[in-house]
Short mmCIF file of C-alpha atoms in Angstrom, two decimals:
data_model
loop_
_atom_site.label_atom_id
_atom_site.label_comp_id
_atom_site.label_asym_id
_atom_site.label_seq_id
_atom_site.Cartn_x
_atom_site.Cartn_y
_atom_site.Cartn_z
CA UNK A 1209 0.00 0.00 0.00
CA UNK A 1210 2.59 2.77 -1.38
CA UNK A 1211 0.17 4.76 -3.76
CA UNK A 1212 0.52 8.10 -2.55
CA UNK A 1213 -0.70 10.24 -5.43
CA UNK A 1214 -3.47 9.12 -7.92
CA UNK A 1215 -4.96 11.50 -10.77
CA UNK A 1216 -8.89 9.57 -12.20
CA UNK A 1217 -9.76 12.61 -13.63
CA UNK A 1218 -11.71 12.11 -16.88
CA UNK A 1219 -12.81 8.49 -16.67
CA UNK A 1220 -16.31 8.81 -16.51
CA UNK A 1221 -16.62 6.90 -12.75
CA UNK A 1222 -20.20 7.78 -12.03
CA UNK A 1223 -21.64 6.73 -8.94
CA UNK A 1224 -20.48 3.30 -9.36
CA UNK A 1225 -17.15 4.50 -9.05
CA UNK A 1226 -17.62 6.88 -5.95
CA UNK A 1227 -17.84 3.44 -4.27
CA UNK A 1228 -14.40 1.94 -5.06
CA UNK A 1229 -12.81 5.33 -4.13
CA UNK A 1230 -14.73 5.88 -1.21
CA UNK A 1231 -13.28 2.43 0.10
CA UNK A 1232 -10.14 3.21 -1.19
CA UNK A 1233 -10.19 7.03 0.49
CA UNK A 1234 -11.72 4.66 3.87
CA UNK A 1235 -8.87 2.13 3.68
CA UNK A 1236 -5.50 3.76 2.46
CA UNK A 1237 -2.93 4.91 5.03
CA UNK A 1238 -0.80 6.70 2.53
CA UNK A 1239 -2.70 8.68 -0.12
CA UNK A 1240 -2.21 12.26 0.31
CA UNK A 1241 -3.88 13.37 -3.06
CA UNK A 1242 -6.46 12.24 -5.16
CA UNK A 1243 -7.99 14.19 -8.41
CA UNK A 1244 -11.43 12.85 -9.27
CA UNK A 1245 -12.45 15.62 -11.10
CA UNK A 1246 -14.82 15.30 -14.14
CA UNK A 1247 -16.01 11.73 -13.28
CA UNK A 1248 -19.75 11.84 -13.67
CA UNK A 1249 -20.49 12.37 -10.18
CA UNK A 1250 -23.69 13.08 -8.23
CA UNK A 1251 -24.72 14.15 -5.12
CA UNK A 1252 -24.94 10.31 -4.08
CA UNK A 1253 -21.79 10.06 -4.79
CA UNK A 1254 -20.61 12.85 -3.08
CA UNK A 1255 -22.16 11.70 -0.01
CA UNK A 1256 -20.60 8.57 -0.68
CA UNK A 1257 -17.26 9.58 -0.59
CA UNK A 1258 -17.68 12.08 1.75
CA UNK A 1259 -18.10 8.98 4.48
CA UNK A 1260 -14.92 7.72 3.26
CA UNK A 1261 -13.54 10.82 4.16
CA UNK A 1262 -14.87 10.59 7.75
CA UNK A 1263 -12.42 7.85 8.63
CA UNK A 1264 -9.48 9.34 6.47
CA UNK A 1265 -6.20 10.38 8.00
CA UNK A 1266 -3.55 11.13 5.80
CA UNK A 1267 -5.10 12.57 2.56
CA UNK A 1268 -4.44 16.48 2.48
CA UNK A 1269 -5.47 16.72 -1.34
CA UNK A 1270 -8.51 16.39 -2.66
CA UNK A 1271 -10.19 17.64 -6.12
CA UNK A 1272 -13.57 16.84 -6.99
CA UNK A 1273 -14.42 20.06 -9.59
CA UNK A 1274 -16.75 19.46 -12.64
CA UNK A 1275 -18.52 16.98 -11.54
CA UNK A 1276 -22.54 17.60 -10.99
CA UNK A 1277 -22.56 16.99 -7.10
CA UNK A 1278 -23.84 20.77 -6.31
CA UNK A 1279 -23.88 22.87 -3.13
CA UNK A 1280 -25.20 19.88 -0.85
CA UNK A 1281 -22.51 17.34 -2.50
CA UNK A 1282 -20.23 20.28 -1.22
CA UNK A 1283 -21.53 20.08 1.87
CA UNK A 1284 -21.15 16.67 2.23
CA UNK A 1285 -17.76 16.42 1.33
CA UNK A 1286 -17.10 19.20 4.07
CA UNK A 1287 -18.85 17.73 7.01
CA UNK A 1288 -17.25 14.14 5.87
CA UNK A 1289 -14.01 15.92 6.33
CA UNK A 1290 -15.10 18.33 9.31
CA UNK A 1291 -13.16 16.04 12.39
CA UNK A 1292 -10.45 16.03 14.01
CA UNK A 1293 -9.27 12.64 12.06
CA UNK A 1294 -9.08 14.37 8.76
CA UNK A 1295 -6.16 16.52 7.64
CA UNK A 1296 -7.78 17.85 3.99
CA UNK A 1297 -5.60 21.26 3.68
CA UNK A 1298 -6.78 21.64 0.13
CA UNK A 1299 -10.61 20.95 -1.95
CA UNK A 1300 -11.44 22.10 -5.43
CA UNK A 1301 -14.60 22.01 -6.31
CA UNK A 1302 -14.17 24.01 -9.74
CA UNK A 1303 -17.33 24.71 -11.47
CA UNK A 1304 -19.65 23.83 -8.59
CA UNK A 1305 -21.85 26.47 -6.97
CA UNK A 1306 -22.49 26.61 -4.13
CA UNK A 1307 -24.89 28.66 -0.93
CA UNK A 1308 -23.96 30.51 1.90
CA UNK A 1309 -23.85 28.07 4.20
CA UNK A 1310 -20.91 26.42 2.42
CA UNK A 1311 -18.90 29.60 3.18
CA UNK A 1312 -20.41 29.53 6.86
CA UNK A 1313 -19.03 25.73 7.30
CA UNK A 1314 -16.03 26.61 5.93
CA UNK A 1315 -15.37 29.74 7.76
CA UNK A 1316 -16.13 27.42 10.80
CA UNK A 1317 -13.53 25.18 9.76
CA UNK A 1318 -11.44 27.17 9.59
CA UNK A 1319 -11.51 28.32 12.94
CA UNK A 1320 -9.05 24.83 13.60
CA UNK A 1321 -7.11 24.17 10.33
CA UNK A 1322 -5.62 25.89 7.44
CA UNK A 1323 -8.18 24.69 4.43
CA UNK A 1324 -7.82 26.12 1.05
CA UNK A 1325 -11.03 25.60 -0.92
CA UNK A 1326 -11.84 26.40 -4.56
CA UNK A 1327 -15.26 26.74 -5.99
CA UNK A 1328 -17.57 27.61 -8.55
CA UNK A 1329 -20.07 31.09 -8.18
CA UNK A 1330 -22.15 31.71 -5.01
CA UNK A 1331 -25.38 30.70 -5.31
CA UNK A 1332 -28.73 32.93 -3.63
CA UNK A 1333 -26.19 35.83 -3.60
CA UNK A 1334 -27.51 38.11 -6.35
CA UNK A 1335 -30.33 40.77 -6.00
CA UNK A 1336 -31.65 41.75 -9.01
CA UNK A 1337 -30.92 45.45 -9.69
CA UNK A 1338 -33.15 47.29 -12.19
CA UNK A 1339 -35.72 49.94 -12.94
CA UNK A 1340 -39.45 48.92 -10.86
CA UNK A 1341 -42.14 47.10 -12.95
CA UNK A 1342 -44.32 49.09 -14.67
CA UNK A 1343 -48.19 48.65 -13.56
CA UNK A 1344 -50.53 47.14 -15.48
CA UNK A 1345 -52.91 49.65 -17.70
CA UNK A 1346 -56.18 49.50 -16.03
CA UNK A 1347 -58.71 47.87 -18.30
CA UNK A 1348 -60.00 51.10 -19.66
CA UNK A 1349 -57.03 52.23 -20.64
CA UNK A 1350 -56.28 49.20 -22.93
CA UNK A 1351 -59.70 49.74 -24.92
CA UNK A 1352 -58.31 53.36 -25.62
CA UNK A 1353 -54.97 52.24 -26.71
CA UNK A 1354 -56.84 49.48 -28.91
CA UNK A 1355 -59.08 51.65 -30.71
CA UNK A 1356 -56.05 54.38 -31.38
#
């Protein structure tokens, strides 16, 4: 068991696959990255791997962008690695929006480790700037402009 560094990005794992890595992520006393980018994963799968990640002590690396997991795969993944087993320093999760409450998690865990995390746009964090609606003509008002 000397694999220390393993790159499956691009192989089209699904959630099939987030079972053999979860195992392997559970298991393996030496990994210290893993890129599983662009696999075809879900939020199952996310949530999958993310309890692999609660028993974890040695891998620091971890990149999971492009893959369709969303802002509660995200969260997943983070609470999977949010003990005092884990030692993730570093989780990309390029492409993948997320909500607040990922940043409020994060800032939390931050609070006891160094953790650099990379991520797509912020979700629920846009108001919509713009003149006001105009009102509706009232009904009488339409007949008018009809017969113009």
């Amino acid at each position: 068991n000397r694999l220390k560094w393993i790159d499956l990005s691009w192989n089209g794992l699904g959630n099939e696959g987030a079972l053999a890595i979860a195992e392997c992520i559970r298991h393996n006393s030496i990994l210290t990255y893993m890129d599983i980018s662009c696999n075809r994963l879900t939020l199952d799968g996310a949530i999958v791997i993310a309890k692999g990640l609660d028993a974890n002590e040695t891998l620091k690396t971890l990149k999971m962008g492009q893959n369709s997991i969303g802002s509660d795969g995200v969260m997943a993944v983070l609470r999977g690695c949010h003990n005092e087993r884990n030692v993730i320093t570093e989780l990309s999760f390029e492409s993948i929006c997320v909500e607040k409450e990922v940043l409020e998690l994060l800032e939390e865990m931050r609070q006891s480790r160094e953790l650099m995390v990379t991520h797509g746009d912020i979700l629920s964090n846009y108001v919509i700037i713009g003149p006001p609606p105009r009102p509706e003509p009232a009904e009488d008002e339409a007949i008018i402009a009809e017969e113009s």
